[in-house]
């Protein structure tokens, strides 16, 4: 999504504070990158190449999320294609992109529903907590009223009284996802053991809205399993490989 030339031609600094807020809301609703770079804050840890440093003990800092290279490619692919598979790596930060995109969807999509799914309950709740943290760090004019928050859900109220829901799900035998999602983030998908992973995907796929967004990120676990099958299917549909090469 691109901000129109008319909006870009406006001198933001010449606007009043109220006008700047309207301008920022308009630009953010059009362009998730504008929204993330200017308003989405994350906790991050300084990168270090010193193997003697325990990174878990390095204090985190709060800073604006500034997507770079591969992260921008993920956002562009989500907007263009809606379904994206990406490699899991802390250094790449695709999970951070996935959560930032979720904050954008909740803020700007009326009656939206977002699903965060990971291999364990604590991992899915961590995704939700990262989402809530970034949402609460938004400036007051950008936030919508919070109407519910618990360990597995976060709901805000839109200007027309619509509820915008984020729900966290663990990948377990008991997980039942029945609601349609406008955005689904599947984290560490290949780490879910078969046949549970296959059954889980069979339950998730029908819940994805016709124009919904899906981001599946995972470390590879070899040529077998549901994630590997999805990667091969995506590569075939994108023309990266031929069927006889699979």
PDB file of C-alpha atoms in Angstrom:
ATOM      1  CA  UNK A   1       0.000   0.000   0.000  1.00  0.00           C
ATOM      2  CA  UNK A   2       1.374   3.390  -0.996  1.00  0.00           C
ATOM      3  CA  UNK A   3       0.537   6.766   0.464  1.00  0.00           C
ATOM      4  CA  UNK A   4      -0.913   8.996  -2.263  1.00  0.00           C
ATOM      5  CA  UNK A   5       1.077  11.802  -3.822  1.00  0.00           C
ATOM      6  CA  UNK A   6      -1.484  14.277  -2.462  1.00  0.00           C
ATOM      7  CA  UNK A   7      -0.765  13.204   1.121  1.00  0.00           C
ATOM      8  CA  UNK A   8       2.982  13.114   0.563  1.00  0.00           C
ATOM      9  CA  UNK A   9       2.900  16.643  -0.834  1.00  0.00           C
ATOM     10  CA  UNK A  10       1.581  18.008   2.469  1.00  0.00           C
ATOM     11  CA  UNK A  11       4.138  19.666   4.721  1.00  0.00           C
ATOM     12  CA  UNK A  12       3.449  17.786   7.937  1.00  0.00           C
ATOM     13  CA  UNK A  13       5.506  20.181  10.034  1.00  0.00           C
ATOM     14  CA  UNK A  14       3.372  23.102   8.900  1.00  0.00           C
ATOM     15  CA  UNK A  15       0.228  21.477  10.284  1.00  0.00           C
ATOM     16  CA  UNK A  16      -1.279  22.112  13.683  1.00  0.00           C
ATOM     17  CA  UNK A  17      -0.960  19.363  16.287  1.00  0.00           C
ATOM     18  CA  UNK A  18      -4.526  18.184  15.667  1.00  0.00           C
ATOM     19  CA  UNK A  19      -3.987  18.232  11.912  1.00  0.00           C
ATOM     20  CA  UNK A  20      -0.750  16.232  12.285  1.00  0.00           C
ATOM     21  CA  UNK A  21      -2.624  13.599  14.267  1.00  0.00           C
ATOM     22  CA  UNK A  22      -5.229  13.279  11.512  1.00  0.00           C
ATOM     23  CA  UNK A  23      -2.434  13.141   8.927  1.00  0.00           C
ATOM     24  CA  UNK A  24      -0.603  10.411  10.867  1.00  0.00           C
ATOM     25  CA  UNK A  25      -3.764   8.333  11.290  1.00  0.00           C
ATOM     26  CA  UNK A  26      -4.487   8.573   7.551  1.00  0.00           C
ATOM     27  CA  UNK A  27      -0.938   7.648   6.538  1.00  0.00           C
ATOM     28  CA  UNK A  28      -0.705   4.852   9.115  1.00  0.00           C
ATOM     29  CA  UNK A  29      -3.986   3.318   7.982  1.00  0.00           C
ATOM     30  CA  UNK A  30      -2.709   3.211   4.405  1.00  0.00           C
ATOM     31  CA  UNK A  31       0.858   2.101   5.037  1.00  0.00           C
ATOM     32  CA  UNK A  32       1.874  -0.352   7.810  1.00  0.00           C
ATOM     33  CA  UNK A  33       5.537   0.642   7.394  1.00  0.00           C
ATOM     34  CA  UNK A  34       4.729   4.290   8.126  1.00  0.00           C
ATOM     35  CA  UNK A  35       2.777   3.130  11.175  1.00  0.00           C
ATOM     36  CA  UNK A  36       5.543   0.869  12.484  1.00  0.00           C
ATOM     37  CA  UNK A  37       8.413   3.290  11.884  1.00  0.00           C
ATOM     38  CA  UNK A  38       6.665   6.200  13.547  1.00  0.00           C
ATOM     39  CA  UNK A  39       4.528   4.681  16.296  1.00  0.00           C
ATOM     40  CA  UNK A  40       5.155   0.992  17.070  1.00  0.00           C
ATOM     41  CA  UNK A  41       7.608   0.559  19.920  1.00  0.00           C
ATOM     42  CA  UNK A  42       9.275  -2.733  20.830  1.00  0.00           C
ATOM     43  CA  UNK A  43      11.595  -4.074  23.481  1.00  0.00           C
ATOM     44  CA  UNK A  44      14.966  -4.917  21.984  1.00  0.00           C
ATOM     45  CA  UNK A  45      18.340  -6.078  23.219  1.00  0.00           C
ATOM     46  CA  UNK A  46      21.664  -4.740  21.928  1.00  0.00           C
ATOM     47  CA  UNK A  47      23.299  -7.074  19.406  1.00  0.00           C
ATOM     48  CA  UNK A  48      26.585  -8.495  20.615  1.00  0.00           C
ATOM     49  CA  UNK A  49      29.176 -10.826  19.141  1.00  0.00           C
ATOM     50  CA  UNK A  50      30.727 -11.475  22.558  1.00  0.00           C
ATOM     51  CA  UNK A  51      30.064 -15.140  23.377  1.00  0.00           C
ATOM     52  CA  UNK A  52      30.890 -14.486  27.046  1.00  0.00           C
ATOM     53  CA  UNK A  53      27.862 -12.204  27.441  1.00  0.00           C
ATOM     54  CA  UNK A  54      24.588 -13.781  28.532  1.00  0.00           C
ATOM     55  CA  UNK A  55      22.141 -11.933  26.287  1.00  0.00           C
ATOM     56  CA  UNK A  56      19.240 -12.945  28.532  1.00  0.00           C
ATOM     57  CA  UNK A  57      20.775 -10.737  31.238  1.00  0.00           C
ATOM     58  CA  UNK A  58      21.343  -7.728  28.992  1.00  0.00           C
ATOM     59  CA  UNK A  59      18.710  -5.100  29.840  1.00  0.00           C
ATOM     60  CA  UNK A  60      16.219  -4.501  27.041  1.00  0.00           C
ATOM     61  CA  UNK A  61      15.533  -1.042  25.689  1.00  0.00           C
ATOM     62  CA  UNK A  62      12.316   0.423  24.318  1.00  0.00           C
ATOM     63  CA  UNK A  63      12.610   1.856  20.828  1.00  0.00           C
ATOM     64  CA  UNK A  64      10.603   2.498  17.700  1.00  0.00           C
ATOM     65  CA  UNK A  65      10.453  -0.489  15.391  1.00  0.00           C
ATOM     66  CA  UNK A  66      12.336   0.415  12.225  1.00  0.00           C
ATOM     67  CA  UNK A  67      11.862  -2.444   9.735  1.00  0.00           C
ATOM     68  CA  UNK A  68      14.861  -3.127   7.521  1.00  0.00           C
ATOM     69  CA  UNK A  69      15.651  -5.157   4.385  1.00  0.00           C
ATOM     70  CA  UNK A  70      14.176  -8.616   4.825  1.00  0.00           C
ATOM     71  CA  UNK A  71      11.555  -7.330   7.277  1.00  0.00           C
ATOM     72  CA  UNK A  72      10.293  -4.815   4.713  1.00  0.00           C
ATOM     73  CA  UNK A  73      10.131  -7.627   2.160  1.00  0.00           C
ATOM     74  CA  UNK A  74       7.859  -9.596   4.503  1.00  0.00           C
ATOM     75  CA  UNK A  75       5.526  -6.613   4.928  1.00  0.00           C
ATOM     76  CA  UNK A  76       5.443  -5.978   1.175  1.00  0.00           C
ATOM     77  CA  UNK A  77       4.735  -9.668   0.522  1.00  0.00           C
ATOM     78  CA  UNK A  78       1.904  -9.713   3.067  1.00  0.00           C
ATOM     79  CA  UNK A  79       0.260  -6.699   1.443  1.00  0.00           C
ATOM     80  CA  UNK A  80       0.736  -8.044  -2.087  1.00  0.00           C
ATOM     81  CA  UNK A  81       0.153 -11.779  -1.628  1.00  0.00           C
ATOM     82  CA  UNK A  82      -1.537 -12.100   1.797  1.00  0.00           C
ATOM     83  CA  UNK A  83       0.086 -15.513   2.443  1.00  0.00           C
ATOM     84  CA  UNK A  84       3.767 -15.542   3.415  1.00  0.00           C
ATOM     85  CA  UNK A  85       6.159 -18.237   4.667  1.00  0.00           C
ATOM     86  CA  UNK A  86       9.400 -17.052   6.241  1.00  0.00           C
ATOM     87  CA  UNK A  87      12.460 -18.475   8.015  1.00  0.00           C
ATOM     88  CA  UNK A  88      12.644 -18.150  11.780  1.00  0.00           C
ATOM     89  CA  UNK A  89      15.662 -16.271  13.086  1.00  0.00           C
ATOM     90  CA  UNK A  90      16.069 -13.908  16.016  1.00  0.00           C
ATOM     91  CA  UNK A  91      18.611 -11.916  14.042  1.00  0.00           C
ATOM     92  CA  UNK A  92      16.136 -11.459  11.162  1.00  0.00           C
ATOM     93  CA  UNK A  93      13.235 -10.612  13.456  1.00  0.00           C
ATOM     94  CA  UNK A  94      10.322 -11.959  11.435  1.00  0.00           C
ATOM     95  CA  UNK A  95       8.337 -12.571  14.622  1.00  0.00           C
ATOM     96  CA  UNK A  96       8.707  -8.886  15.483  1.00  0.00           C
ATOM     97  CA  UNK A  97       7.396  -8.017  12.016  1.00  0.00           C
ATOM     98  CA  UNK A  98       4.507 -10.438  12.495  1.00  0.00           C
ATOM     99  CA  UNK A  99       3.449  -8.863  15.779  1.00  0.00           C
ATOM    100  CA  UNK A 100       3.873  -5.320  14.433  1.00  0.00           C
ATOM    101  CA  UNK A 101       1.658  -6.223  11.491  1.00  0.00           C
ATOM    102  CA  UNK A 102      -0.912  -7.584  13.932  1.00  0.00           C
ATOM    103  CA  UNK A 103      -0.970  -4.274  15.823  1.00  0.00           C
ATOM    104  CA  UNK A 104      -1.589  -2.502  12.507  1.00  0.00           C
ATOM    105  CA  UNK A 105      -4.459  -4.829  11.578  1.00  0.00           C
ATOM    106  CA  UNK A 106      -6.137  -4.439  14.967  1.00  0.00           C
ATOM    107  CA  UNK A 107      -5.833  -0.654  14.934  1.00  0.00           C
ATOM    108  CA  UNK A 108      -7.091  -0.052  11.400  1.00  0.00           C
ATOM    109  CA  UNK A 109      -9.346  -2.964  10.375  1.00  0.00           C
ATOM    110  CA  UNK A 110     -12.948  -2.694  11.498  1.00  0.00           C
ATOM    111  CA  UNK A 111     -14.282  -5.729  13.434  1.00  0.00           C
ATOM    112  CA  UNK A 112     -10.931  -7.451  12.878  1.00  0.00           C
ATOM    113  CA  UNK A 113      -9.837 -10.699  14.440  1.00  0.00           C
ATOM    114  CA  UNK A 114      -6.212 -11.768  14.828  1.00  0.00           C
ATOM    115  CA  UNK A 115      -4.920 -15.206  15.806  1.00  0.00           C
ATOM    116  CA  UNK A 116      -1.469 -15.798  17.289  1.00  0.00           C
ATOM    117  CA  UNK A 117      -0.589 -19.492  17.308  1.00  0.00           C
ATOM    118  CA  UNK A 118       2.597 -21.085  18.600  1.00  0.00           C
ATOM    119  CA  UNK A 119       3.804 -24.503  19.697  1.00  0.00           C
ATOM    120  CA  UNK A 120       3.204 -23.988  23.434  1.00  0.00           C
ATOM    121  CA  UNK A 121       0.764 -21.982  25.513  1.00  0.00           C
ATOM    122  CA  UNK A 122       3.501 -19.799  27.002  1.00  0.00           C
ATOM    123  CA  UNK A 123       4.891 -19.090  23.535  1.00  0.00           C
ATOM    124  CA  UNK A 124       1.502 -18.011  22.166  1.00  0.00           C
ATOM    125  CA  UNK A 125       0.907 -15.839  25.238  1.00  0.00           C
ATOM    126  CA  UNK A 126       4.315 -14.250  24.692  1.00  0.00           C
ATOM    127  CA  UNK A 127       3.229 -13.178  21.208  1.00  0.00           C
ATOM    128  CA  UNK A 128       0.095 -11.656  22.700  1.00  0.00           C
ATOM    129  CA  UNK A 129       2.039  -9.837  25.403  1.00  0.00           C
ATOM    130  CA  UNK A 130       4.392  -8.373  22.810  1.00  0.00           C
ATOM    131  CA  UNK A 131       1.360  -7.179  20.868  1.00  0.00           C
ATOM    132  CA  UNK A 132      -0.200  -5.602  23.970  1.00  0.00           C
ATOM    133  CA  UNK A 133       3.074  -3.916  24.909  1.00  0.00           C
ATOM    134  CA  UNK A 134       3.413  -2.297  21.484  1.00  0.00           C
ATOM    135  CA  UNK A 135      -0.247  -1.295  21.430  1.00  0.00           C
ATOM    136  CA  UNK A 136      -0.067   0.365  24.841  1.00  0.00           C
ATOM    137  CA  UNK A 137       3.042   2.284  23.750  1.00  0.00           C
ATOM    138  CA  UNK A 138       1.119   3.978  20.937  1.00  0.00           C
ATOM    139  CA  UNK A 139       0.441   7.688  21.487  1.00  0.00           C
ATOM    140  CA  UNK A 140      -2.937   8.406  23.017  1.00  0.00           C
ATOM    141  CA  UNK A 141      -4.462   9.771  19.805  1.00  0.00           C
ATOM    142  CA  UNK A 142      -3.559   6.527  17.996  1.00  0.00           C
ATOM    143  CA  UNK A 143      -4.982   4.120  20.594  1.00  0.00           C
ATOM    144  CA  UNK A 144      -8.537   2.772  20.700  1.00  0.00           C
ATOM    145  CA  UNK A 145     -10.181   2.013  24.059  1.00  0.00           C
ATOM    146  CA  UNK A 146      -9.222  -1.325  25.615  1.00  0.00           C
ATOM    147  CA  UNK A 147     -12.287  -3.306  26.671  1.00  0.00           C
ATOM    148  CA  UNK A 148     -10.758  -6.658  27.654  1.00  0.00           C
ATOM    149  CA  UNK A 149      -7.366  -8.113  28.428  1.00  0.00           C
ATOM    150  CA  UNK A 150      -6.454 -11.506  29.811  1.00  0.00           C
ATOM    151  CA  UNK A 151      -3.798 -14.173  29.268  1.00  0.00           C
ATOM    152  CA  UNK A 152      -5.189 -15.248  25.913  1.00  0.00           C
ATOM    153  CA  UNK A 153      -7.130 -12.302  24.469  1.00  0.00           C
ATOM    154  CA  UNK A 154      -6.936  -8.569  23.962  1.00  0.00           C
ATOM    155  CA  UNK A 155      -9.920  -6.572  22.713  1.00  0.00           C
ATOM    156  CA  UNK A 156     -10.245  -2.918  21.758  1.00  0.00           C
ATOM    157  CA  UNK A 157     -13.304  -0.977  20.689  1.00  0.00           C
ATOM    158  CA  UNK A 158     -13.402   0.751  17.316  1.00  0.00           C
ATOM    159  CA  UNK A 159     -14.973   4.176  16.731  1.00  0.00           C
ATOM    160  CA  UNK A 160     -18.198   2.581  15.484  1.00  0.00           C
ATOM    161  CA  UNK A 161     -18.494   0.293  18.481  1.00  0.00           C
ATOM    162  CA  UNK A 162     -16.918  -2.677  16.711  1.00  0.00           C
ATOM    163  CA  UNK A 163     -14.748  -5.088  18.697  1.00  0.00           C
ATOM    164  CA  UNK A 164     -11.247  -5.827  17.385  1.00  0.00           C
ATOM    165  CA  UNK A 165      -9.985  -9.057  18.902  1.00  0.00           C
ATOM    166  CA  UNK A 166      -6.557 -10.629  19.298  1.00  0.00           C
ATOM    167  CA  UNK A 167      -6.550 -14.246  20.489  1.00  0.00           C
ATOM    168  CA  UNK A 168      -3.596 -16.455  21.437  1.00  0.00           C
ATOM    169  CA  UNK A 169      -3.766 -20.215  20.860  1.00  0.00           C
ATOM    170  CA  UNK A 170      -1.331 -22.994  21.793  1.00  0.00           C
ATOM    171  CA  UNK A 171      -0.776 -25.806  19.307  1.00  0.00           C
ATOM    172  CA  UNK A 172      -2.245 -28.629  21.374  1.00  0.00           C
ATOM    173  CA  UNK A 173      -4.651 -31.510  20.849  1.00  0.00           C
ATOM    174  CA  UNK A 174      -7.367 -29.504  22.596  1.00  0.00           C
ATOM    175  CA  UNK A 175      -7.012 -26.363  20.488  1.00  0.00           C
ATOM    176  CA  UNK A 176     -10.201 -25.614  18.565  1.00  0.00           C
ATOM    177  CA  UNK A 177     -10.249 -22.493  16.404  1.00  0.00           C
ATOM    178  CA  UNK A 178     -13.742 -21.692  15.187  1.00  0.00           C
ATOM    179  CA  UNK A 179     -13.725 -17.966  14.412  1.00  0.00           C
ATOM    180  CA  UNK A 180     -12.606 -16.511  11.080  1.00  0.00           C
ATOM    181  CA  UNK A 181      -9.363 -14.517  11.270  1.00  0.00           C
ATOM    182  CA  UNK A 182      -8.349 -11.456   9.275  1.00  0.00           C
ATOM    183  CA  UNK A 183      -4.722 -12.112  10.214  1.00  0.00           C
ATOM    184  CA  UNK A 184      -3.093 -15.335  11.404  1.00  0.00           C
ATOM    185  CA  UNK A 185       0.466 -15.570  12.708  1.00  0.00           C
ATOM    186  CA  UNK A 186       1.820 -19.116  13.008  1.00  0.00           C
ATOM    187  CA  UNK A 187       5.117 -19.133  14.892  1.00  0.00           C
ATOM    188  CA  UNK A 188       7.580 -22.058  15.017  1.00  0.00           C
ATOM    189  CA  UNK A 189       5.193 -24.069  12.884  1.00  0.00           C
ATOM    190  CA  UNK A 190       7.660 -26.806  11.929  1.00  0.00           C
ATOM    191  CA  UNK A 191       8.373 -27.454  15.627  1.00  0.00           C
ATOM    192  CA  UNK A 192       4.857 -28.814  16.095  1.00  0.00           C
ATOM    193  CA  UNK A 193       5.116 -32.579  15.883  1.00  0.00           C
ATOM    194  CA  UNK A 194       3.263 -34.610  13.308  1.00  0.00           C
ATOM    195  CA  UNK A 195       0.513 -35.665  12.993  1.00  0.00           C
ATOM    196  CA  UNK A 196      -0.639 -32.820  15.282  1.00  0.00           C
ATOM    197  CA  UNK A 197       0.823 -30.206  12.930  1.00  0.00           C
ATOM    198  CA  UNK A 198      -1.136 -31.589   9.979  1.00  0.00           C
ATOM    199  CA  UNK A 199      -4.368 -31.766  11.972  1.00  0.00           C
ATOM    200  CA  UNK A 200      -3.835 -28.264  13.320  1.00  0.00           C
ATOM    201  CA  UNK A 201      -3.315 -26.825   9.840  1.00  0.00           C
ATOM    202  CA  UNK A 202      -6.437 -28.625   8.607  1.00  0.00           C
ATOM    203  CA  UNK A 203      -8.339 -26.771  11.325  1.00  0.00           C
ATOM    204  CA  UNK A 204      -6.644 -23.406  10.801  1.00  0.00           C
ATOM    205  CA  UNK A 205      -6.832 -23.092   7.015  1.00  0.00           C
ATOM    206  CA  UNK A 206     -10.653 -22.875   6.844  1.00  0.00           C
ATOM    207  CA  UNK A 207     -10.636 -20.092   9.468  1.00  0.00           C
ATOM    208  CA  UNK A 208      -8.562 -17.750   7.313  1.00  0.00           C
ATOM    209  CA  UNK A 209     -10.765 -15.007   5.845  1.00  0.00           C
ATOM    210  CA  UNK A 210     -10.976 -14.937   2.019  1.00  0.00           C
ATOM    211  CA  UNK A 211      -8.845 -11.777   1.924  1.00  0.00           C
ATOM    212  CA  UNK A 212      -7.065 -12.521   5.185  1.00  0.00           C
ATOM    213  CA  UNK A 213      -3.359 -12.281   5.884  1.00  0.00           C
ATOM    214  CA  UNK A 214      -1.265 -15.271   6.954  1.00  0.00           C
ATOM    215  CA  UNK A 215       2.348 -15.266   8.130  1.00  0.00           C
ATOM    216  CA  UNK A 216       3.923 -18.653   8.833  1.00  0.00           C
ATOM    217  CA  UNK A 217       7.429 -18.508  10.282  1.00  0.00           C
ATOM    218  CA  UNK A 218       9.580 -21.371  11.444  1.00  0.00           C
ATOM    219  CA  UNK A 219      13.010 -22.888  11.547  1.00  0.00           C
ATOM    220  CA  UNK A 220      13.204 -25.670   9.023  1.00  0.00           C
ATOM    221  CA  UNK A 221      13.017 -29.248  10.289  1.00  0.00           C
ATOM    222  CA  UNK A 222      13.921 -31.131   7.141  1.00  0.00           C
ATOM    223  CA  UNK A 223      12.037 -32.162   3.994  1.00  0.00           C
ATOM    224  CA  UNK A 224       9.149 -33.899   5.770  1.00  0.00           C
ATOM    225  CA  UNK A 225       6.104 -32.513   7.549  1.00  0.00           C
ATOM    226  CA  UNK A 226       3.352 -29.966   6.960  1.00  0.00           C
ATOM    227  CA  UNK A 227       5.603 -26.895   6.956  1.00  0.00           C
ATOM    228  CA  UNK A 228       7.920 -28.450   4.346  1.00  0.00           C
ATOM    229  CA  UNK A 229       4.876 -29.349   2.228  1.00  0.00           C
ATOM    230  CA  UNK A 230       3.616 -25.760   2.372  1.00  0.00           C
ATOM    231  CA  UNK A 231       7.051 -24.446   1.411  1.00  0.00           C
ATOM    232  CA  UNK A 232       7.202 -26.758  -1.604  1.00  0.00           C
ATOM    233  CA  UNK A 233       3.669 -25.778  -2.635  1.00  0.00           C
ATOM    234  CA  UNK A 234       4.517 -22.081  -2.351  1.00  0.00           C
ATOM    235  CA  UNK A 235       7.719 -22.518  -4.350  1.00  0.00           C
ATOM    236  CA  UNK A 236       5.790 -24.340  -7.079  1.00  0.00           C
ATOM    237  CA  UNK A 237       3.043 -21.679  -7.256  1.00  0.00           C
ATOM    238  CA  UNK A 238       5.660 -18.912  -7.351  1.00  0.00           C
ATOM    239  CA  UNK A 239       7.454 -20.608 -10.242  1.00  0.00           C
ATOM    240  CA  UNK A 240      10.660 -21.023  -8.235  1.00  0.00           C
ATOM    241  CA  UNK A 241      10.721 -24.758  -8.956  1.00  0.00           C
ATOM    242  CA  UNK A 242       9.027 -27.108 -11.400  1.00  0.00           C
ATOM    243  CA  UNK A 243       6.820 -29.974 -10.277  1.00  0.00           C
ATOM    244  CA  UNK A 244       9.370 -32.538 -11.486  1.00  0.00           C
ATOM    245  CA  UNK A 245      11.992 -30.906  -9.244  1.00  0.00           C
ATOM    246  CA  UNK A 246      10.017 -31.406  -6.022  1.00  0.00           C
TER     247      UNK A 246
END
